[in-house]
CSV table of C-alpha atoms in Angstrom, one decimal:
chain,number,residue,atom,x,y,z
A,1,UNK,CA,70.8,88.6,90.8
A,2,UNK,CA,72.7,90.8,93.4
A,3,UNK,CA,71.1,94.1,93.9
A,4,UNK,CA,73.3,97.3,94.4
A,5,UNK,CA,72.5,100.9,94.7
A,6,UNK,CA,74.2,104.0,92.5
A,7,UNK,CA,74.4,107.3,95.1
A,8,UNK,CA,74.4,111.2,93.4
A,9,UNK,CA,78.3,111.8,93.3
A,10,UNK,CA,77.4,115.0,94.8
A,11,UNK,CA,76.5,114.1,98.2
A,12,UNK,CA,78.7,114.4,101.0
A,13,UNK,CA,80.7,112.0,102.9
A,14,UNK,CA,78.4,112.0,106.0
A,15,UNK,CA,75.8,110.9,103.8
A,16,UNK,CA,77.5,108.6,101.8
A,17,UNK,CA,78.6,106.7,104.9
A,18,UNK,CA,74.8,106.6,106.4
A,19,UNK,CA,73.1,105.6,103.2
A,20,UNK,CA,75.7,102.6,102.9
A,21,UNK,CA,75.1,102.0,106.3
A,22,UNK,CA,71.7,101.5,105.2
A,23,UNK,CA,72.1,100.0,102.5
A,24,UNK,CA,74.1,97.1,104.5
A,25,UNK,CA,71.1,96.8,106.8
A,26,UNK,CA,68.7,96.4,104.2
A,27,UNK,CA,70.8,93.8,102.1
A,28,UNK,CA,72.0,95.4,99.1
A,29,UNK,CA,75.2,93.6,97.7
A,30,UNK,CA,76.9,97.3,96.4
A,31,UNK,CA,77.0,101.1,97.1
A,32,UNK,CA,77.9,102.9,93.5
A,33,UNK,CA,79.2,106.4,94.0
A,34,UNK,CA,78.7,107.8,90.6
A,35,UNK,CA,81.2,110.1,89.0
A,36,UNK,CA,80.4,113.2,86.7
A,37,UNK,CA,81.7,116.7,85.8
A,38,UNK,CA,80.1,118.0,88.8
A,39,UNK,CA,80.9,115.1,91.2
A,40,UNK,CA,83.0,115.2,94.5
A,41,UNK,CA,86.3,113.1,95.3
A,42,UNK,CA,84.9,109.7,95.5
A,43,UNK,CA,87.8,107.4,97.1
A,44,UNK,CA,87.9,110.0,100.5
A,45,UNK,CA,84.1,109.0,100.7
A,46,UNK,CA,84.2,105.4,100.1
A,47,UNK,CA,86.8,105.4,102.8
A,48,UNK,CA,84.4,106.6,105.3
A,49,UNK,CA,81.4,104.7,104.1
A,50,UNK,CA,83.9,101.7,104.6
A,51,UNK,CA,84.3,102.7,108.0
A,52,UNK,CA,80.9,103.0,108.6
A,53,UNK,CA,80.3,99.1,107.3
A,54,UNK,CA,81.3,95.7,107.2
A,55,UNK,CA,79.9,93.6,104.0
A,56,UNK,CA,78.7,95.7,101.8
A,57,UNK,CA,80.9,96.3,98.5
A,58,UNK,CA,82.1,99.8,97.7
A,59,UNK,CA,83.2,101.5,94.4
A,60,UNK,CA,83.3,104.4,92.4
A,61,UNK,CA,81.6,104.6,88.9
A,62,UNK,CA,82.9,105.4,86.5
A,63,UNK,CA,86.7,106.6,86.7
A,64,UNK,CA,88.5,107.1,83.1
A,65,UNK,CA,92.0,107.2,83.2
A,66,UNK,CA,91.8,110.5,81.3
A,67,UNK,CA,90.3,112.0,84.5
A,68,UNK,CA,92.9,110.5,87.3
A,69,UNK,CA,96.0,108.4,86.2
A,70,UNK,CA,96.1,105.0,86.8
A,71,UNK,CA,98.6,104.6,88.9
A,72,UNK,CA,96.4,107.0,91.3
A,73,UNK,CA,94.1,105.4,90.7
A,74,UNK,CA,95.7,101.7,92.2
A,75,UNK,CA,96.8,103.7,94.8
A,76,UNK,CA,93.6,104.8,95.6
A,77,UNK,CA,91.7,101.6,95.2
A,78,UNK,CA,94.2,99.0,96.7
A,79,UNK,CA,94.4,101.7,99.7
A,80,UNK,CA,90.8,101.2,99.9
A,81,UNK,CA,90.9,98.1,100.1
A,82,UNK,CA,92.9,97.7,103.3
A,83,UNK,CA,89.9,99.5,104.9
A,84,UNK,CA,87.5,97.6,103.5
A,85,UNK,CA,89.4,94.1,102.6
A,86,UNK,CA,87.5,92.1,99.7
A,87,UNK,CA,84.5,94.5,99.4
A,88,UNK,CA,86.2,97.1,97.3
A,89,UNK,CA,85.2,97.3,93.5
A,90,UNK,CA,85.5,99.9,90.3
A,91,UNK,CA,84.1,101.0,87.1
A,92,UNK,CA,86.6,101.8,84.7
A,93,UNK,CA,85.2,103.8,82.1
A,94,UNK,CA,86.6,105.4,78.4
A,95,UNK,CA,84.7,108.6,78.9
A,96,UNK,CA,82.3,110.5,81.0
A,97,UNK,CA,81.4,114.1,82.1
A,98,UNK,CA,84.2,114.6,84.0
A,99,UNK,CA,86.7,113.4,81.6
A,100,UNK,CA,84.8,115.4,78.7
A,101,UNK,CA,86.2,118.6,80.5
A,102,UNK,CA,89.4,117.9,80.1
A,103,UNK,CA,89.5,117.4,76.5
A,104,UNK,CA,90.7,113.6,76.1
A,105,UNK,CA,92.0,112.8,73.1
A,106,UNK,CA,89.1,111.6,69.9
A,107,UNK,CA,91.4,108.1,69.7
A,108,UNK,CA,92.8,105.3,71.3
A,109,UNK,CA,90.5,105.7,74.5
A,110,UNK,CA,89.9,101.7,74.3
A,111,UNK,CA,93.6,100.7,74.5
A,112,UNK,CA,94.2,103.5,77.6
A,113,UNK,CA,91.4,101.5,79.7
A,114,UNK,CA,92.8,98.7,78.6
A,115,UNK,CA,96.5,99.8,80.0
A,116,UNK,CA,94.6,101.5,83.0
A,117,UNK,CA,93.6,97.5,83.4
A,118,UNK,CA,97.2,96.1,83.1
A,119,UNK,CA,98.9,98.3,85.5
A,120,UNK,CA,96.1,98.3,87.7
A,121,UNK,CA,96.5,93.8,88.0
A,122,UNK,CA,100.6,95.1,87.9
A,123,UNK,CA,100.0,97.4,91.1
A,124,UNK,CA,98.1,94.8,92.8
A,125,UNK,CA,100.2,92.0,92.1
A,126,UNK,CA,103.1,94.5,93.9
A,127,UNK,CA,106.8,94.8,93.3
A,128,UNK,CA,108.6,97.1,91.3
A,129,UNK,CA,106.4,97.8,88.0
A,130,UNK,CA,107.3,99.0,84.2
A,131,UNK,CA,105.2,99.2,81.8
A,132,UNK,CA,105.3,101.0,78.8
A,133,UNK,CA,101.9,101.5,76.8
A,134,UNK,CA,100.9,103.7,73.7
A,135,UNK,CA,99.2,106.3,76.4
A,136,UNK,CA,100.6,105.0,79.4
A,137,UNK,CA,104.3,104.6,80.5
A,138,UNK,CA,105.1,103.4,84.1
A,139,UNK,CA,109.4,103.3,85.1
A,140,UNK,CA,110.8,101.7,88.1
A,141,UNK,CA,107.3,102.5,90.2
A,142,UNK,CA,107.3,100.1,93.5
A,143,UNK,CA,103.9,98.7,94.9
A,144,UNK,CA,104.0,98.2,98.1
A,145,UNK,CA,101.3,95.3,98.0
A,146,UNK,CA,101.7,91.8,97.1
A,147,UNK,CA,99.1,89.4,95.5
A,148,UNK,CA,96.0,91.7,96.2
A,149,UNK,CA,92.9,89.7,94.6
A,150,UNK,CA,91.9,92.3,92.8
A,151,UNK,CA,88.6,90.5,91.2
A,152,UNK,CA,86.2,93.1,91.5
A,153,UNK,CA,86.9,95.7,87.8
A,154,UNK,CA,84.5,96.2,86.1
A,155,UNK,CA,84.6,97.8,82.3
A,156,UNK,CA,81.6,100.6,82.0
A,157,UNK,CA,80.7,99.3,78.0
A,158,UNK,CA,78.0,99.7,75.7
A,159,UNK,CA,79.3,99.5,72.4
A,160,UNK,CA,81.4,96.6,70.6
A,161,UNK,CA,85.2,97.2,71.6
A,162,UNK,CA,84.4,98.0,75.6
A,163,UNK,CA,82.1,94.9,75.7
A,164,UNK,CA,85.5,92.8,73.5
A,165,UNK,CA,88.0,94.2,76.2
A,166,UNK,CA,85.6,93.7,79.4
A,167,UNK,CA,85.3,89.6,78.1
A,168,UNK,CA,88.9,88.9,77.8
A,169,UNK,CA,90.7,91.4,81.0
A,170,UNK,CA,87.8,92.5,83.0
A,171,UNK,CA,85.7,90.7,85.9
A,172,UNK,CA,82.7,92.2,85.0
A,173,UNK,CA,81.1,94.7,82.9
A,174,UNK,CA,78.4,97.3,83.5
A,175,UNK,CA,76.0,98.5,80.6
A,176,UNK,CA,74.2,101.5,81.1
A,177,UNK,CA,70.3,102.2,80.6
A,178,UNK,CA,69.9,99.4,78.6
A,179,UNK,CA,66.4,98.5,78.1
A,180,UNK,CA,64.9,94.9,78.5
A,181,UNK,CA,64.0,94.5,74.4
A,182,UNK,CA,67.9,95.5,73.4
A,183,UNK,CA,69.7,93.9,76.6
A,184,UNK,CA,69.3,89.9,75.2
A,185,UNK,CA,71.2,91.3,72.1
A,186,UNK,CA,74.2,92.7,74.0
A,187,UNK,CA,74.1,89.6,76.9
A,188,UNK,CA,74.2,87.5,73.5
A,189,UNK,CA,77.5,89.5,72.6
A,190,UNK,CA,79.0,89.3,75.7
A,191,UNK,CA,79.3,85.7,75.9
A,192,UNK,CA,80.0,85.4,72.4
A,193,UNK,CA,83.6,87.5,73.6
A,194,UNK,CA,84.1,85.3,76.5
A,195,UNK,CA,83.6,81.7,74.6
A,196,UNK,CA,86.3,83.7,72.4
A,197,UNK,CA,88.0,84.6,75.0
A,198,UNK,CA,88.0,81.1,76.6
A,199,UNK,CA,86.4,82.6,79.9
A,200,UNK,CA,83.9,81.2,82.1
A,201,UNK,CA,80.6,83.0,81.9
A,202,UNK,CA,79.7,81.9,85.4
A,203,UNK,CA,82.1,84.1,87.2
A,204,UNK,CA,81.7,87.2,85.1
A,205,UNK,CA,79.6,89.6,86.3
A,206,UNK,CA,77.0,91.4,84.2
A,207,UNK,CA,75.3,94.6,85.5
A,208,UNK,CA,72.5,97.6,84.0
A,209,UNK,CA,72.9,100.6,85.8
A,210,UNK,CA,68.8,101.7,85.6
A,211,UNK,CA,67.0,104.3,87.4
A,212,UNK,CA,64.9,103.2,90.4
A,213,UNK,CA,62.0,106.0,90.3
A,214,UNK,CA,59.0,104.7,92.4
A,215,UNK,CA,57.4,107.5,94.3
A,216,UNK,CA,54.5,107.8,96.2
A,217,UNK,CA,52.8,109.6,93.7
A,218,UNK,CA,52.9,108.6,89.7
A,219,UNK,CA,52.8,112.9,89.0
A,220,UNK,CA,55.9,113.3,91.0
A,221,UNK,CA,57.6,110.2,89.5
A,222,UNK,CA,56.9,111.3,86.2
A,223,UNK,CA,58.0,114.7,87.1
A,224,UNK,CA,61.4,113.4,88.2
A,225,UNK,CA,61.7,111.0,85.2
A,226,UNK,CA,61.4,114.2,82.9
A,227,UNK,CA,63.7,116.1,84.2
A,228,UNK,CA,66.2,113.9,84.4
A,229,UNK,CA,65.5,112.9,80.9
A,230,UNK,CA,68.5,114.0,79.5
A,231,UNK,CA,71.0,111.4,81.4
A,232,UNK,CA,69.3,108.7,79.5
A,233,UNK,CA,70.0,109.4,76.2
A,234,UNK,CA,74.2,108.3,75.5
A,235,UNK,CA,72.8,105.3,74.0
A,236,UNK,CA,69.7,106.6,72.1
A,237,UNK,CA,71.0,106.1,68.8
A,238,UNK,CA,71.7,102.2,69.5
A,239,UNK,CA,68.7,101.4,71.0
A,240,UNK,CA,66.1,103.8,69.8
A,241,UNK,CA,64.5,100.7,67.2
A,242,UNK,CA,64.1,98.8,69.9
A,243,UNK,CA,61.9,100.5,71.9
A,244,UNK,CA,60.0,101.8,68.7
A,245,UNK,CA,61.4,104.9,68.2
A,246,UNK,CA,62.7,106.0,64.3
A,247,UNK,CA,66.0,107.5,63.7
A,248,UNK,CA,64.6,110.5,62.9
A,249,UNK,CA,63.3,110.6,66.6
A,250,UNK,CA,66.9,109.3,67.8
A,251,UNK,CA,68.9,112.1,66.1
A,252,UNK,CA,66.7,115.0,67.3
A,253,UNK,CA,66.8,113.3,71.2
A,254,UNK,CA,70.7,113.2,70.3
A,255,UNK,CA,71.0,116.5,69.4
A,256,UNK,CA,69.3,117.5,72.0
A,257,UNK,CA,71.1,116.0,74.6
A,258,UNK,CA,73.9,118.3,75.7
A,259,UNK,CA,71.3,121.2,75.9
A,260,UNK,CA,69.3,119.2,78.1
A,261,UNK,CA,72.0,118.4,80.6
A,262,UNK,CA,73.8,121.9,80.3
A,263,UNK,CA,69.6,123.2,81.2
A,264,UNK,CA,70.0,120.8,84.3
A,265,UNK,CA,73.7,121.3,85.7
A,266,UNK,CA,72.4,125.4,85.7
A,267,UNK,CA,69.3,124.7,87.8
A,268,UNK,CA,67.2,125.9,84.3
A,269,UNK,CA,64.1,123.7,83.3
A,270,UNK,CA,65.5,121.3,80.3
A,271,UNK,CA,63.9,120.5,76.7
A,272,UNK,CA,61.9,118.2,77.0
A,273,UNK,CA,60.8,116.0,73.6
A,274,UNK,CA,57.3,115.4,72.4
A,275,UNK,CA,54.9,113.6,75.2
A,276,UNK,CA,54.6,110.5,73.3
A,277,UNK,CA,58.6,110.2,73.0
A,278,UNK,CA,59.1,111.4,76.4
A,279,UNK,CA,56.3,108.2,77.8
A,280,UNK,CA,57.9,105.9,75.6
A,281,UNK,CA,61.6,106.5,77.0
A,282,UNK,CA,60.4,106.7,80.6
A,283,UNK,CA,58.8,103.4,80.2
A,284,UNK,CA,61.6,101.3,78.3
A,285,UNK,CA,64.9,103.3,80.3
A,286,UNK,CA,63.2,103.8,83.6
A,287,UNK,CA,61.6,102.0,86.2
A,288,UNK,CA,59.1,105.0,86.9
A,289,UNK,CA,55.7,104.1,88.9
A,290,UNK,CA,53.7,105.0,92.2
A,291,UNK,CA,53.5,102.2,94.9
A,292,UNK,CA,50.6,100.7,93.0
A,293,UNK,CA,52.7,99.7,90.4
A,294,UNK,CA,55.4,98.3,92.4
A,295,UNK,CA,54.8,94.7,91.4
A,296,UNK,CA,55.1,95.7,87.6
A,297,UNK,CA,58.6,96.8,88.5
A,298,UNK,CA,59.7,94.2,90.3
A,299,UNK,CA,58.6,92.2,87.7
A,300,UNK,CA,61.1,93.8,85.1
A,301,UNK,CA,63.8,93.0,87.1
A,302,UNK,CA,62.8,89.8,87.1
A,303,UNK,CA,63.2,89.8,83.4
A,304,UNK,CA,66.7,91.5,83.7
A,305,UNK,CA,67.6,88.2,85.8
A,306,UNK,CA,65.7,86.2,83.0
A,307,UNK,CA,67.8,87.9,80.2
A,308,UNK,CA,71.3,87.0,82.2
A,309,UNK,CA,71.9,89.8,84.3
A,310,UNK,CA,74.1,89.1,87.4
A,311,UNK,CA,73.8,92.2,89.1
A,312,UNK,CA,71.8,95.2,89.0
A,313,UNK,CA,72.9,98.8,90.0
A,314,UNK,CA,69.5,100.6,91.0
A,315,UNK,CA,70.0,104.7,90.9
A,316,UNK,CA,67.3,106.3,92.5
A,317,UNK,CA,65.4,109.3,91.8
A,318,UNK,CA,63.8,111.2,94.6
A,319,UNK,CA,64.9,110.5,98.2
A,320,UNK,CA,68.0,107.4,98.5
A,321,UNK,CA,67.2,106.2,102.0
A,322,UNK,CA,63.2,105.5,101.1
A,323,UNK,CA,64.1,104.0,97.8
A,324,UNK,CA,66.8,101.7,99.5
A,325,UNK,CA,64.3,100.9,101.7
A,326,UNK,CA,61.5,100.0,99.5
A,327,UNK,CA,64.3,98.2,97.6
A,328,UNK,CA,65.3,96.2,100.4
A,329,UNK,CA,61.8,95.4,101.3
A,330,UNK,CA,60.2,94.5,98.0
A,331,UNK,CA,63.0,93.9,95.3
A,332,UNK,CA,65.6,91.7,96.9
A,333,UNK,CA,63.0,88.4,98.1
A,334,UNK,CA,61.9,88.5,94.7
A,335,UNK,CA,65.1,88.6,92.8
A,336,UNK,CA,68.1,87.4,94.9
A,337,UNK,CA,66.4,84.3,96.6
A,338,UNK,CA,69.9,82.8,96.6
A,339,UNK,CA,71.2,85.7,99.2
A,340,UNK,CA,73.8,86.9,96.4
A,341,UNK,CA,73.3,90.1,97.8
A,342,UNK,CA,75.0,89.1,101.0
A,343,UNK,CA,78.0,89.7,101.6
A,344,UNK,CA,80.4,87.5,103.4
């Protein structure tokens, strides 16, 4: 199982570069620049953390094309990966914070990632382009590249149609905060879609972005993992049974949610739900412990790789460089033995 890292969308480029630099030395196989209504330009970053590498894969996570237009987006990526040939990567997602802001429309988001995906192959493929598409149209555009492997696009899906389209036109998919008791279920689906699909399960990648939290105190981990509680819950209402919660308790944390994040992007203290919810969804969404319970973590990414995953995307709470660190130390022996990580 490759390990990767997700970095805060709102750090700068300096740091973006040095903590990839880091993250190369310490053998992670991805840096993740996570998007967000209160994110940065991510492509102008990557650049520089690209300059500042040499194996380590780069992408942003997770662009909509309701936020930047695909064509920009090819531009972007494909320019990125001159700098960086064969390491660059993507997240192509249906919604998001960022996206929210600008009031996409209520329908038809799957079919625009799914044109963001064919003129995205079209650009890399190069020559003159036209493409005409329920959301997207494209007329006489030129792309300068030609025959680009482009094998690195990932769909950013949780729920039925995302995981359908990531099997049959995407190399990979990325779930989100998916817990181990409900991630057998969707792994189950996925390869149900690419037997459909007549694709080869061993070369498409299947990744859980999930919060790193290990701190050197379990009071400040579990500080952190509160607060933050908020970003967990887009999937509550899928996978609340199977981590024992009852709908009852998934509506309210639903409901709750935008409150919570609007408490956090204003620097107030957010709502946070009953102590016995709140322990049960730091346990099942996060991996949340002190350095005395860094075995127990590790060992739950061991299930992850037992389960199917093929990647991981680790986002840390608290200080990146330490948890890289730690990560590269203690998580990667015991869960890439194979040197997946490694880039070429």
């Amino acid at each position: 199982m490759r390990v990767g890292v997700v970095l805060d969308g709102r750090r700068s480029a300096a740091e973006i570069a040095e903590l990839a630099r880091l993250a190369e030395t310490y053998g992670l196989s991805h840096v993740w620049l996570s998007g967000g209504a209160r994110t940065k330009d991510h492509f102008v970053r990557l650049a520089l953390a690209a300059a500042a590498t040499h194996r380590i894969r780069l992408g942003p996570i997770a662009l909509s094309p309701f936020e930047m237009h695909p064509v920009h987006i090819g531009l972007a990526l494909l320019t990125l990966d001159e700098i960086a040939p064969g390491r660059t990567c993507l997240v192509l997602g249906a919604g998001g914070d960022l996206a929210a802001t600008l009031e996409p429309p209520a329908r038809g988001r799957v079919e625009a990632v799914e044109e963001c995906l064919d003129i995205l192959r079209a650009q890399a493929a190069g020559g003159e382009i036209n493409y005409a598409g329920a959301h997207f149209r494209v007329t006489r555009l030129f792309s300068p590249w030609s025959r680009v492997v482009m094998d690195r696009l990932y769909l950013g899906a949780n729920r039925p149609r995302m995981l359908r389209l990531g099997a049959r036109k995407a190399d990979g998919v990325m779930v989100t905060d998916m817990p181990l008791a409900h991630l057998g279920l969707l792994i189950a689906s996925i390869r149900a879609e690419l037997a459909e699909a007549n694709r080869d399960p061993r070369t498409f990648a299947v990744s859980n972005w999930f919060v790193w939290n290990v701190q050197e105190t379990r009071a400040e981990a579990e500080r952190l993992a509160r607060r933050q509680l908020g970003f967990r819950l887009y999937y509550i209402r899928e996978i609340a049974s199977s981590i024992g919660l009852g709908e009852a308790e998934a509506r309210e944390l639903s409901a709750r949610q935008p409150e919570m994040l609007r408490a956090i992007f204003q620097g107030r203290e957010p709502w946070s739900p009953p102590p016995p919810v709140a322990d049960r969804l730091i346990e099942h969404l996060t991996l949340t412990s002190d350095r005395r319970g860094l075995e127990a973590c590790v060992g739950r990414l061991q299930e992850f790789e037992r389960l199917g995953l093929s990647e991981i995307a680790l986002a840390p709470h608290g200080d990146p460089a330490a948890a890289i660190q730690l990560i590269g130390d203690a998580v990667i022996p015991a869960v890439d033995r194979d040197g997946a990580s490694r880039v070429p």
